[in-house]
Tab-separated table of C-alpha atoms in Angstrom:
chain	number	residue	atom	x	y	z
A	1	UNK	CA	118.442	89.223	101.541
A	2	UNK	CA	116.087	92.138	101.115
A	3	UNK	CA	115.040	91.095	97.659
A	4	UNK	CA	114.174	87.635	98.593
A	5	UNK	CA	111.715	89.186	101.164
A	6	UNK	CA	110.571	91.353	98.707
A	7	UNK	CA	109.587	88.577	96.598
A	8	UNK	CA	108.047	86.063	98.995
A	9	UNK	CA	107.082	88.016	101.995
A	10	UNK	CA	103.155	88.794	101.716
A	11	UNK	CA	102.929	90.489	105.210
A	12	UNK	CA	103.437	93.966	106.763
A	13	UNK	CA	106.448	94.686	108.506
A	14	UNK	CA	108.027	97.960	109.716
A	15	UNK	CA	105.728	99.639	107.152
A	16	UNK	CA	107.270	97.802	104.394
A	17	UNK	CA	104.701	96.342	101.927
A	18	UNK	CA	106.183	93.877	99.439
A	19	UNK	CA	103.280	92.018	97.886
A	20	UNK	CA	99.788	92.406	99.648
A	21	UNK	CA	98.963	88.901	98.537
A	22	UNK	CA	100.648	86.414	96.181
A	23	UNK	CA	97.612	86.449	93.527
A	24	UNK	CA	97.727	90.368	93.619
A	25	UNK	CA	101.283	90.029	92.625
A	26	UNK	CA	100.623	87.596	89.857
A	27	UNK	CA	102.232	84.652	91.368
A	28	UNK	CA	100.615	81.328	90.906
A	29	UNK	CA	102.041	77.808	91.197
A	30	UNK	CA	103.057	77.798	87.474
A	31	UNK	CA	104.830	81.239	87.772
A	32	UNK	CA	106.349	80.868	91.448
A	33	UNK	CA	110.418	80.227	90.806
A	34	UNK	CA	112.169	77.899	93.076
A	35	UNK	CA	113.954	79.251	95.950
A	36	UNK	CA	117.425	78.188	94.294
A	37	UNK	CA	116.502	80.318	91.284
A	38	UNK	CA	115.512	83.252	93.566
A	39	UNK	CA	118.755	82.994	95.676
A	40	UNK	CA	120.676	82.614	92.464
A	41	UNK	CA	119.679	85.821	90.660
A	42	UNK	CA	118.370	88.009	93.434
A	43	UNK	CA	121.238	90.477	92.925
A	44	UNK	CA	120.002	90.855	89.277
A	45	UNK	CA	116.861	92.643	90.173
A	46	UNK	CA	117.808	96.131	88.823
A	47	UNK	CA	114.518	98.127	89.240
A	48	UNK	CA	113.432	100.587	86.377
A	49	UNK	CA	115.708	102.285	84.183
A	50	UNK	CA	114.801	106.066	84.848
A	51	UNK	CA	115.129	108.900	82.456
A	52	UNK	CA	113.319	111.375	84.812
A	53	UNK	CA	112.035	111.179	88.358
A	54	UNK	CA	109.724	114.113	89.713
A	55	UNK	CA	107.554	114.074	92.859
A	56	UNK	CA	105.316	116.387	95.024
A	57	UNK	CA	105.666	117.536	98.641
A	58	UNK	CA	102.590	118.041	100.469
A	59	UNK	CA	100.692	114.862	101.014
A	60	UNK	CA	103.070	112.946	99.047
A	61	UNK	CA	106.211	113.290	100.663
A	62	UNK	CA	104.713	114.715	104.053
A	63	UNK	CA	102.125	113.293	106.371
A	64	UNK	CA	100.038	116.422	106.172
A	65	UNK	CA	99.744	119.792	104.495
A	66	UNK	CA	102.322	122.328	105.613
A	67	UNK	CA	100.265	125.541	104.894
A	68	UNK	CA	98.936	125.823	108.601
A	69	UNK	CA	102.862	126.510	109.613
A	70	UNK	CA	103.290	129.795	107.871
A	71	UNK	CA	101.185	132.307	109.917
A	72	UNK	CA	102.504	131.050	113.095
A	73	UNK	CA	106.161	132.011	111.677
A	74	UNK	CA	105.001	135.668	111.494
A	75	UNK	CA	106.501	138.196	113.700
A	76	UNK	CA	102.975	139.588	114.832
A	77	UNK	CA	101.975	135.942	116.012
A	78	UNK	CA	105.490	135.133	117.583
A	79	UNK	CA	105.338	138.284	119.678
A	80	UNK	CA	101.481	138.411	120.311
A	81	UNK	CA	99.596	137.996	123.508
A	82	UNK	CA	97.901	134.854	124.219
A	83	UNK	CA	94.702	136.436	123.446
A	84	UNK	CA	96.004	137.708	119.970
A	85	UNK	CA	97.391	134.489	119.223
A	86	UNK	CA	93.871	132.781	119.803
A	87	UNK	CA	92.203	135.358	117.473
A	88	UNK	CA	94.953	134.506	114.724
A	89	UNK	CA	94.260	130.797	115.184
A	90	UNK	CA	90.523	131.371	114.846
A	91	UNK	CA	91.234	133.369	111.680
A	92	UNK	CA	93.187	130.759	110.163
A	93	UNK	CA	90.533	128.133	111.197
A	94	UNK	CA	87.684	130.085	109.380
A	95	UNK	CA	89.966	130.215	106.290
A	96	UNK	CA	90.672	126.618	106.350
A	97	UNK	CA	86.973	125.950	106.788
A	98	UNK	CA	86.164	128.000	103.949
A	99	UNK	CA	88.741	126.335	101.656
A	100	UNK	CA	87.603	122.733	102.220
A	101	UNK	CA	83.970	123.463	101.807
A	102	UNK	CA	84.415	125.361	98.975
A	103	UNK	CA	86.791	122.821	97.237
A	104	UNK	CA	84.443	119.996	98.043
A	105	UNK	CA	81.348	121.966	96.267
A	106	UNK	CA	83.672	123.076	93.224
A	107	UNK	CA	84.508	119.507	92.692
A	108	UNK	CA	80.976	118.137	93.125
A	109	UNK	CA	79.564	120.738	90.866
A	110	UNK	CA	82.193	120.104	88.213
A	111	UNK	CA	81.745	116.352	88.433
A	112	UNK	CA	77.731	117.081	88.145
A	113	UNK	CA	78.134	118.880	85.018
A	114	UNK	CA	79.866	116.151	83.151
A	115	UNK	CA	77.757	114.130	80.777
A	116	UNK	CA	77.641	110.549	81.529
A	117	UNK	CA	79.720	108.623	79.085
A	118	UNK	CA	81.869	105.592	78.723
A	119	UNK	CA	83.995	105.666	81.956
A	120	UNK	CA	86.344	103.431	80.306
A	121	UNK	CA	87.601	106.229	77.744
A	122	UNK	CA	89.563	108.935	79.099
A	123	UNK	CA	87.974	112.508	78.973
A	124	UNK	CA	90.663	114.917	78.776
A	125	UNK	CA	88.552	117.859	78.049
A	126	UNK	CA	86.297	117.138	81.186
A	127	UNK	CA	89.117	116.656	83.144
A	128	UNK	CA	91.060	120.008	82.191
A	129	UNK	CA	87.415	121.821	82.675
A	130	UNK	CA	87.182	120.442	86.202
A	131	UNK	CA	90.495	121.473	87.012
A	132	UNK	CA	90.023	124.965	85.563
A	133	UNK	CA	87.134	125.371	87.896
A	134	UNK	CA	89.421	124.147	90.715
A	135	UNK	CA	91.943	126.575	89.879
A	136	UNK	CA	89.684	129.636	89.761
A	137	UNK	CA	88.312	128.601	93.365
A	138	UNK	CA	91.686	128.406	94.908
A	139	UNK	CA	92.844	131.496	93.152
A	140	UNK	CA	90.026	133.361	94.958
A	141	UNK	CA	90.892	131.728	98.380
A	142	UNK	CA	94.528	132.463	97.791
A	143	UNK	CA	93.668	136.097	97.638
A	144	UNK	CA	91.310	136.066	100.766
A	145	UNK	CA	94.406	134.541	102.686
A	146	UNK	CA	96.519	137.186	101.312
A	147	UNK	CA	93.996	139.964	102.295
A	148	UNK	CA	93.634	138.573	105.705
A	149	UNK	CA	97.263	139.786	106.785
A	150	UNK	CA	98.037	136.486	108.553
A	151	UNK	CA	101.079	136.090	106.086
A	152	UNK	CA	102.586	139.378	106.817
A	153	UNK	CA	105.907	139.796	108.935
A	154	UNK	CA	107.503	136.313	108.248
A	155	UNK	CA	111.225	136.007	107.949
A	156	UNK	CA	113.168	133.089	106.521
A	157	UNK	CA	114.638	132.551	109.694
A	158	UNK	CA	111.224	131.751	111.062
A	159	UNK	CA	110.320	129.518	108.170
A	160	UNK	CA	113.504	127.384	108.457
A	161	UNK	CA	112.793	126.963	112.511
A	162	UNK	CA	109.429	125.616	111.399
A	163	UNK	CA	111.052	122.891	109.327
A	164	UNK	CA	111.390	120.395	112.212
A	165	UNK	CA	107.625	120.378	112.485
A	166	UNK	CA	107.085	119.040	109.123
A	167	UNK	CA	106.094	115.232	109.638
A	168	UNK	CA	107.663	113.411	106.514
A	169	UNK	CA	106.045	110.242	105.062
A	170	UNK	CA	107.857	107.007	106.377
A	171	UNK	CA	110.650	105.931	103.972
A	172	UNK	CA	110.360	108.967	101.719
A	173	UNK	CA	113.622	110.484	102.422
A	174	UNK	CA	115.264	107.129	102.688
A	175	UNK	CA	114.219	106.540	99.036
A	176	UNK	CA	115.272	110.152	97.956
A	177	UNK	CA	118.614	109.376	99.476
A	178	UNK	CA	119.222	106.285	97.593
A	179	UNK	CA	118.363	107.721	94.283
A	180	UNK	CA	121.510	108.441	92.172
A	181	UNK	CA	120.081	110.819	89.685
A	182	UNK	CA	118.794	114.266	89.391
A	183	UNK	CA	115.260	114.778	90.837
A	184	UNK	CA	112.558	117.498	90.495
A	185	UNK	CA	110.142	118.235	93.268
A	186	UNK	CA	107.326	120.138	91.915
A	187	UNK	CA	105.065	121.473	94.531
A	188	UNK	CA	102.284	124.225	94.911
A	189	UNK	CA	103.663	124.841	98.374
A	190	UNK	CA	103.861	128.620	99.341
A	191	UNK	CA	107.493	128.352	100.339
A	192	UNK	CA	110.261	126.862	98.467
A	193	UNK	CA	112.345	127.827	101.582
A	194	UNK	CA	110.595	125.639	103.704
A	195	UNK	CA	111.063	122.940	101.430
A	196	UNK	CA	114.715	123.634	101.365
A	197	UNK	CA	115.086	123.587	104.913
A	198	UNK	CA	113.624	120.170	105.133
A	199	UNK	CA	115.179	118.502	102.253
A	200	UNK	CA	118.123	120.493	101.522
A	201	UNK	CA	120.422	117.498	102.393
A	202	UNK	CA	119.157	115.570	99.483
A	203	UNK	CA	121.637	115.397	96.843
A	204	UNK	CA	120.633	116.083	93.057
A	205	UNK	CA	117.159	117.601	94.126
A	206	UNK	CA	115.802	120.553	91.914
A	207	UNK	CA	112.993	122.247	93.796
A	208	UNK	CA	110.467	124.209	91.843
A	209	UNK	CA	107.701	125.780	94.197
A	210	UNK	CA	106.455	129.237	95.347
A	211	UNK	CA	107.966	131.765	97.769
A	212	UNK	CA	106.687	134.640	99.586
A	213	UNK	CA	107.379	138.256	98.643
A	214	UNK	CA	109.845	140.010	100.933
A	215	UNK	CA	110.724	143.569	101.876
A	216	UNK	CA	113.387	144.398	104.213
A	217	UNK	CA	113.477	140.760	105.096
A	218	UNK	CA	109.733	140.467	106.216
A	219	UNK	CA	107.110	138.869	103.938
A	220	UNK	CA	104.562	141.278	102.501
A	221	UNK	CA	101.634	138.807	102.704
A	222	UNK	CA	101.551	138.241	99.170
A	223	UNK	CA	102.596	134.771	97.725
A	224	UNK	CA	104.706	134.575	94.527
A	225	UNK	CA	102.480	132.577	92.264
A	226	UNK	CA	105.052	130.318	89.936
A	227	UNK	CA	103.509	126.913	90.716
A	228	UNK	CA	99.907	127.264	91.718
A	229	UNK	CA	97.808	124.743	89.980
A	230	UNK	CA	97.709	121.539	87.956
A	231	UNK	CA	98.248	123.299	84.633
A	232	UNK	CA	101.694	124.702	86.183
A	233	UNK	CA	102.786	121.451	87.237
A	234	UNK	CA	101.956	119.843	83.902
A	235	UNK	CA	103.870	122.716	82.109
A	236	UNK	CA	106.977	122.239	84.600
A	237	UNK	CA	107.086	118.434	84.280
A	238	UNK	CA	107.160	118.504	80.380
A	239	UNK	CA	109.766	121.305	80.348
A	240	UNK	CA	111.828	119.189	82.593
A	241	UNK	CA	111.402	115.737	81.527
A	242	UNK	CA	111.660	116.659	77.685
A	243	UNK	CA	109.616	113.600	77.175
A	244	UNK	CA	108.908	114.359	73.649
A	245	UNK	CA	112.520	113.953	72.796
A	246	UNK	CA	114.343	110.801	71.972
A	247	UNK	CA	115.428	109.282	75.404
A	248	UNK	CA	116.351	106.053	77.116
A	249	UNK	CA	114.467	105.214	80.125
A	250	UNK	CA	111.162	106.027	81.719
A	251	UNK	CA	109.844	109.010	83.418
A	252	UNK	CA	108.264	108.789	86.885
A	253	UNK	CA	106.144	111.143	88.707
A	254	UNK	CA	104.528	110.829	92.134
A	255	UNK	CA	101.763	112.787	93.581
A	256	UNK	CA	98.780	112.387	95.754
A	257	UNK	CA	96.012	114.824	94.755
A	258	UNK	CA	94.024	116.117	91.705
A	259	UNK	CA	96.536	119.063	91.233
A	260	UNK	CA	98.941	116.296	90.333
A	261	UNK	CA	96.723	114.638	87.746
A	262	UNK	CA	97.976	116.040	84.808
A	263	UNK	CA	101.793	115.374	85.367
A	264	UNK	CA	100.963	111.838	86.700
A	265	UNK	CA	99.188	111.109	83.305
A	266	UNK	CA	102.128	112.500	81.243
A	267	UNK	CA	104.632	110.379	83.013
A	268	UNK	CA	105.374	107.020	81.693
A	269	UNK	CA	104.710	105.598	85.305
A	270	UNK	CA	102.265	107.947	87.310
A	271	UNK	CA	102.487	106.856	90.918
A	272	UNK	CA	99.716	107.856	93.341
A	273	UNK	CA	100.412	108.033	97.004
A	274	UNK	CA	97.768	108.246	99.913
A	275	UNK	CA	94.117	107.489	99.985
A	276	UNK	CA	92.370	110.775	98.651
A	277	UNK	CA	88.684	109.874	97.770
A	278	UNK	CA	88.591	113.090	95.627
A	279	UNK	CA	91.418	111.627	93.652
A	280	UNK	CA	89.358	108.222	93.064
A	281	UNK	CA	86.322	110.024	92.311
A	282	UNK	CA	87.709	112.356	89.732
A	283	UNK	CA	89.967	109.484	88.192
A	284	UNK	CA	87.002	107.326	87.714
A	285	UNK	CA	84.754	110.013	86.124
A	286	UNK	CA	87.258	110.803	83.521
A	287	UNK	CA	88.437	107.362	82.603
A	288	UNK	CA	91.505	107.118	84.381
A	289	UNK	CA	92.260	103.869	85.759
A	290	UNK	CA	93.922	103.239	89.070
A	291	UNK	CA	95.815	100.025	89.655
A	292	UNK	CA	98.253	98.506	92.203
A	293	UNK	CA	102.061	99.508	91.947
A	294	UNK	CA	102.526	95.474	91.869
A	295	UNK	CA	101.362	95.571	88.206
A	296	UNK	CA	104.614	97.280	87.391
A	297	UNK	CA	106.698	94.986	89.225
A	298	UNK	CA	104.929	91.858	87.198
A	299	UNK	CA	105.652	93.848	84.059
A	300	UNK	CA	109.364	93.593	85.012
A	301	UNK	CA	109.186	89.894	85.196
A	302	UNK	CA	110.848	89.726	88.649
A	303	UNK	CA	109.500	86.624	89.363
A	304	UNK	CA	111.670	85.184	86.517
A	305	UNK	CA	114.672	87.228	87.574
A	306	UNK	CA	114.828	89.000	84.380
A	307	UNK	CA	118.400	90.113	83.493
A	308	UNK	CA	117.415	93.713	82.390
A	309	UNK	CA	115.149	96.444	83.410
A	310	UNK	CA	112.810	96.828	80.213
A	311	UNK	CA	109.092	97.007	80.676
A	312	UNK	CA	107.608	95.119	77.912
A	313	UNK	CA	104.196	96.670	76.405
A	314	UNK	CA	104.361	98.933	79.553
A	315	UNK	CA	103.207	102.389	78.532
A	316	UNK	CA	99.392	102.101	79.134
A	317	UNK	CA	97.593	105.414	78.371
A	318	UNK	CA	95.653	107.047	81.266
A	319	UNK	CA	96.701	104.235	83.930
A	320	UNK	CA	98.077	105.389	87.118
A	321	UNK	CA	99.501	103.019	89.807
A	322	UNK	CA	98.778	103.094	93.597
A	323	UNK	CA	101.559	102.783	95.817
A	324	UNK	CA	100.859	101.602	99.361
A	325	UNK	CA	104.024	103.095	100.877
A	326	UNK	CA	107.496	104.566	99.933
A	327	UNK	CA	109.056	101.617	100.602
A	328	UNK	CA	107.020	99.903	97.880
A	329	UNK	CA	108.248	102.650	95.538
A	330	UNK	CA	111.777	102.216	96.735
A	331	UNK	CA	111.724	98.427	95.937
A	332	UNK	CA	110.031	98.961	92.364
A	333	UNK	CA	112.348	101.956	91.268
A	334	UNK	CA	115.592	100.513	92.612
A	335	UNK	CA	115.147	96.685	92.866
A	336	UNK	CA	117.790	94.998	94.875
A	337	UNK	CA	119.784	98.076	95.369
A	338	UNK	CA	117.004	99.575	97.548
A	339	UNK	CA	117.762	99.198	101.400
A	340	UNK	CA	114.709	99.994	103.716
A	341	UNK	CA	115.555	102.102	106.849
A	342	UNK	CA	118.854	102.792	105.704
A	343	UNK	CA	118.748	106.486	106.445
A	344	UNK	CA	116.119	106.551	109.165
């Protein structure tokens, strides 16, 4: 009876969010279907007909950034004295502080330079300019991290041993395991090996991320830079999606940060996870609208038990949809086929 609950339950239970309120779901006394009709056609709720499914890793499918795990996987850290470990920890803390301070200043400066205009209009040129500034800053920080030597001497085995420490977002893996189609994880994470160790059991999953450079089975301290910024993600999305070619179904991309913005905008349905204030500020500044994912559910006409999964007048330019949880994503994409907690 998952679908019946999905339609009428307006509370939080086991981190499953169905409809925050009846009004938010577009349900009124005129549109609310009878219980009999819900019972009659609940098995016909098919979700969305998908052509492409892409998503991010850190912050989207995980509870926190995984970057902090890598220096602790190095031989120098694993075999260090307590005092030397403390010194490594302090060095990493300093680099992290430099990153966040510089990142916030870079974004704030780029936003301040934008001419005040009609916020209802999408400003692609301005957005790309901001993302270019962020990319230039992050490239400098990456060089500082490499120069620190903290990433030298890491083995693939040590990376795999860190995988159990990665905290996944509730229901993310549950959704992925129920998707019966090719999926594409597009991430700026430094180690595809870590992601593979964590999600290697998920079928039909194609991972695009970076990897450390190795010599004699030990990392050199340098990072392979094939997927480092928003532009790389956009390029990968477009190449994999083939969205400009004739196709049946919709493209989905799920992300949480401004590094995901270009891919999110390119997708037919761009889904934003998390509560990033930077994401909200940047979206607002450049005319990108953020709306609840429940609006997609309304467009599916699920309240009337529509027999197909076509989204009438769906594709709205520069509109992204905010999801409260991965369970909400699962119900939206799979409809009555989605089973919460099936693999958890």
